């Protein structure tokens, strides 16, 4: 075997996306063996599963760069993001679809590393990948690897959680430190590298949320503060429920490394993406129970009550700053950090 | 307003993918208004729907170039491809997710045209888009627009259709002419343009398949011959069911324009992608009923019985050629036509 032939075999080629023999071999070798489960096994064009109840359905594409970053990679991200979106409706995440768009030339070992990360994260989250798709585009027509996952979950009877349920008097909780994901990814960008031991918070929150849902019937809203950060997500909740939200800057958990990097780069942690955090809005009587349920989970140890829902300023978020003054916290405008998820 | 400002407002910017204010405005303006339905309206991170029964779940990404082609565009393709994959399990397609990866600089009017096509095709197919996602990547990091759709359908009680159900003696049907999609897309490629009035066959086949399912209890397998064409899909079915498949070249419907273009380009219509065709494998007693059900539908007028399932040559497809000889028809090897879907 010649040297160039060996090199070719180590990279993804256009023919791997043809739908023909090389596609079948790649799917079998790189995906089916790693993700094996009884619902994926038939390899029909649709997977089939029995289902009864209230179904939650969501999708996200993942275009993060670089695809490997401290604390995770695009595969872990693609499972966590969709699992967490399902969790925001109180659903138990069950099934994922997994679609890869691969740039020709991606090393096969990078693909395998990402698929292994999908496998491990799906196992941790208790979900099964039951259907998938692979496309390959020419060198220069994509940036290494994009992943889309869609997810299906089941919402337990009696659970009614929505971004439109927040009421004045409710407490606002966050499950831990903010900004870790965005700053960790940024620290590995070409031309921007800076020394930090910070890791992405990228994590599947289904089990933590299941505990929170069980802990109180007063859980009104859940949302994971990804793109746009805590500030943007709180604004979404305020607008959707037509209420105001007041938060206290001193109560928001932020790691020193994130504060430091943000000062250096001129960024605000409130707008930095998170991939393993959940915001909860809870009627006052349930707030302590939900906080305790968060803290019992490995991903909620640093949870805190950071504010409350108010009748004033509907659709707005106001923050009592460290200095004691109040200011409006708007949605993210512009795009300081593209391709963070 | 300056000229450059106006030009900027007509194109998709990175900030449209930030998750912040411009993302919300774009989603509201370009997607939610066009696709409005009660399940999409809450705009929570997950859509919620009641469901009971056997659920079919599938996903595909669409990377076709060019994004507008004779007979369709990437939006119509993204609905049809996923609707048709659901139909291959006998499911009635119900819900779609819709995820866009947009290259910075895409004209807003192109995006709107694609979304309008999604809307019209979803309406025709009787499905609702109930959840979605938008990402924007830098100029040069994607090729204009990639779309992922995932789909959920319900399989009627008593229906059991799978690629593993083909049995010796079964008839092999195809719902119309082959190769139209691939050749229509190819005719618009830069450097390859050739004159043809050929249009893509891109069509949602849910209604035709519902008629076929009703027409006979003897419908064993369905599969849409997309990437890799009729030859590759028949090979998949033969392998999955561990049977042989014998087809007759003279019975396979092919348009003269496709034959002509294939001769000119050195391609074989058996390997060219279709996006509005269905292969059915039916026990002999049901074949005429299923054929009649195909022909009653606007997308099945040219349906034909093209061969049968045999016990010999398990996992293989053999073809009786125009000249009367027999030859093995293998899966597609290599990739003559990248980015056709």
PDB file of N, CA and C in Angstrom, chain A residues 178 183 194-196 198 254-269:
ATOM      1  N   UNK A 178     -21.725  31.445  35.605  1.00  0.00           N
ATOM      2  CA  UNK A 178     -22.043  31.785  34.215  1.00  0.00           C
ATOM      3  C   UNK A 178     -20.790  32.162  33.419  1.00  0.00           C
ATOM      4  N   UNK A 183     -16.108  31.466  27.390  1.00  0.00           N
ATOM      5  CA  UNK A 183     -14.710  31.863  27.624  1.00  0.00           C
ATOM      6  C   UNK A 183     -13.760  30.696  27.373  1.00  0.00           C
ATOM      7  N   UNK A 194      -5.342  32.601  25.345  1.00  0.00           N
ATOM      8  CA  UNK A 194      -4.827  33.155  26.590  1.00  0.00           C
ATOM      9  C   UNK A 194      -4.824  32.023  27.607  1.00  0.00           C
ATOM     10  N   UNK A 195      -3.909  32.132  28.550  1.00  0.00           N
ATOM     11  CA  UNK A 195      -3.752  31.052  29.515  1.00  0.00           C
ATOM     12  C   UNK A 195      -4.904  31.016  30.500  1.00  0.00           C
ATOM     13  N   UNK A 196      -5.569  29.861  30.625  1.00  0.00           N
ATOM     14  CA  UNK A 196      -6.602  29.708  31.640  1.00  0.00           C
ATOM     15  C   UNK A 196      -6.799  28.222  31.867  1.00  0.00           C
ATOM     16  N   UNK A 198      -9.685  27.260  32.740  1.00  0.00           N
ATOM     17  CA  UNK A 198     -11.142  27.210  32.670  1.00  0.00           C
ATOM     18  C   UNK A 198     -11.603  26.147  31.684  1.00  0.00           C
ATOM     19  N   UNK A 254     -20.059  33.828  39.367  1.00  0.00           N
ATOM     20  CA  UNK A 254     -19.120  33.955  38.236  1.00  0.00           C
ATOM     21  C   UNK A 254     -17.730  33.555  38.739  1.00  0.00           C
ATOM     22  N   UNK A 255     -17.054  32.695  37.996  1.00  0.00           N
ATOM     23  CA  UNK A 255     -15.698  32.306  38.378  1.00  0.00           C
ATOM     24  C   UNK A 255     -14.737  33.489  38.173  1.00  0.00           C
ATOM     25  N   UNK A 256     -13.719  33.542  39.001  1.00  0.00           N
ATOM     26  CA  UNK A 256     -12.711  34.604  38.864  1.00  0.00           C
ATOM     27  C   UNK A 256     -12.067  34.578  37.480  1.00  0.00           C
ATOM     28  N   UNK A 257     -11.821  33.346  36.936  1.00  0.00           N
ATOM     29  CA  UNK A 257     -11.188  33.246  35.614  1.00  0.00           C
ATOM     30  C   UNK A 257     -12.055  33.898  34.549  1.00  0.00           C
ATOM     31  N   UNK A 258     -13.378  33.756  34.685  1.00  0.00           N
ATOM     32  CA  UNK A 258     -14.293  34.336  33.695  1.00  0.00           C
ATOM     33  C   UNK A 258     -14.307  35.853  33.846  1.00  0.00           C
ATOM     34  N   UNK A 259     -14.386  36.322  35.091  1.00  0.00           N
ATOM     35  CA  UNK A 259     -14.338  37.766  35.327  1.00  0.00           C
ATOM     36  C   UNK A 259     -13.057  38.356  34.741  1.00  0.00           C
ATOM     37  N   UNK A 260     -11.935  37.679  35.011  1.00  0.00           N
ATOM     38  CA  UNK A 260     -10.636  38.166  34.527  1.00  0.00           C
ATOM     39  C   UNK A 260     -10.572  38.214  33.010  1.00  0.00           C
ATOM     40  N   UNK A 261     -10.987  37.105  32.357  1.00  0.00           N
ATOM     41  CA  UNK A 261     -10.933  37.060  30.895  1.00  0.00           C
ATOM     42  C   UNK A 261     -11.861  38.115  30.296  1.00  0.00           C
ATOM     43  N   UNK A 262     -13.020  38.307  30.911  1.00  0.00           N
ATOM     44  CA  UNK A 262     -13.969  39.294  30.386  1.00  0.00           C
ATOM     45  C   UNK A 262     -13.395  40.705  30.502  1.00  0.00           C
ATOM     46  N   UNK A 263     -12.730  40.989  31.620  1.00  0.00           N
ATOM     47  CA  UNK A 263     -12.126  42.320  31.769  1.00  0.00           C
ATOM     48  C   UNK A 263     -11.070  42.553  30.700  1.00  0.00           C
ATOM     49  N   UNK A 264     -10.262  41.510  30.460  1.00  0.00           N
ATOM     50  CA  UNK A 264      -9.187  41.609  29.482  1.00  0.00           C
ATOM     51  C   UNK A 264      -9.736  41.826  28.076  1.00  0.00           C
ATOM     52  N   UNK A 265     -10.841  41.143  27.769  1.00  0.00           N
ATOM     53  CA  UNK A 265     -11.371  41.145  26.399  1.00  0.00           C
ATOM     54  C   UNK A 265     -12.482  42.170  26.196  1.00  0.00           C
ATOM     55  N   UNK A 266     -12.868  42.867  27.255  1.00  0.00           N
ATOM     56  CA  UNK A 266     -13.945  43.845  27.124  1.00  0.00           C
ATOM     57  C   UNK A 266     -15.305  43.200  26.925  1.00  0.00           C
ATOM     58  N   UNK A 267     -15.515  42.055  27.563  1.00  0.00           N
ATOM     59  CA  UNK A 267     -16.801  41.359  27.444  1.00  0.00           C
ATOM     60  C   UNK A 267     -17.533  41.399  28.784  1.00  0.00           C
ATOM     61  N   UNK A 268     -18.828  41.094  28.756  1.00  0.00           N
ATOM     62  CA  UNK A 268     -19.647  41.086  29.964  1.00  0.00           C
ATOM     63  C   UNK A 268     -20.125  39.645  30.193  1.00  0.00           C
ATOM     64  N   UNK A 269     -19.799  39.045  31.340  1.00  0.00           N
ATOM     65  CA  UNK A 269     -20.187  37.637  31.585  1.00  0.00           C
ATOM     66  C   UNK A 269     -21.685  37.389  31.407  1.00  0.00           C
TER      67      UNK A 269
END
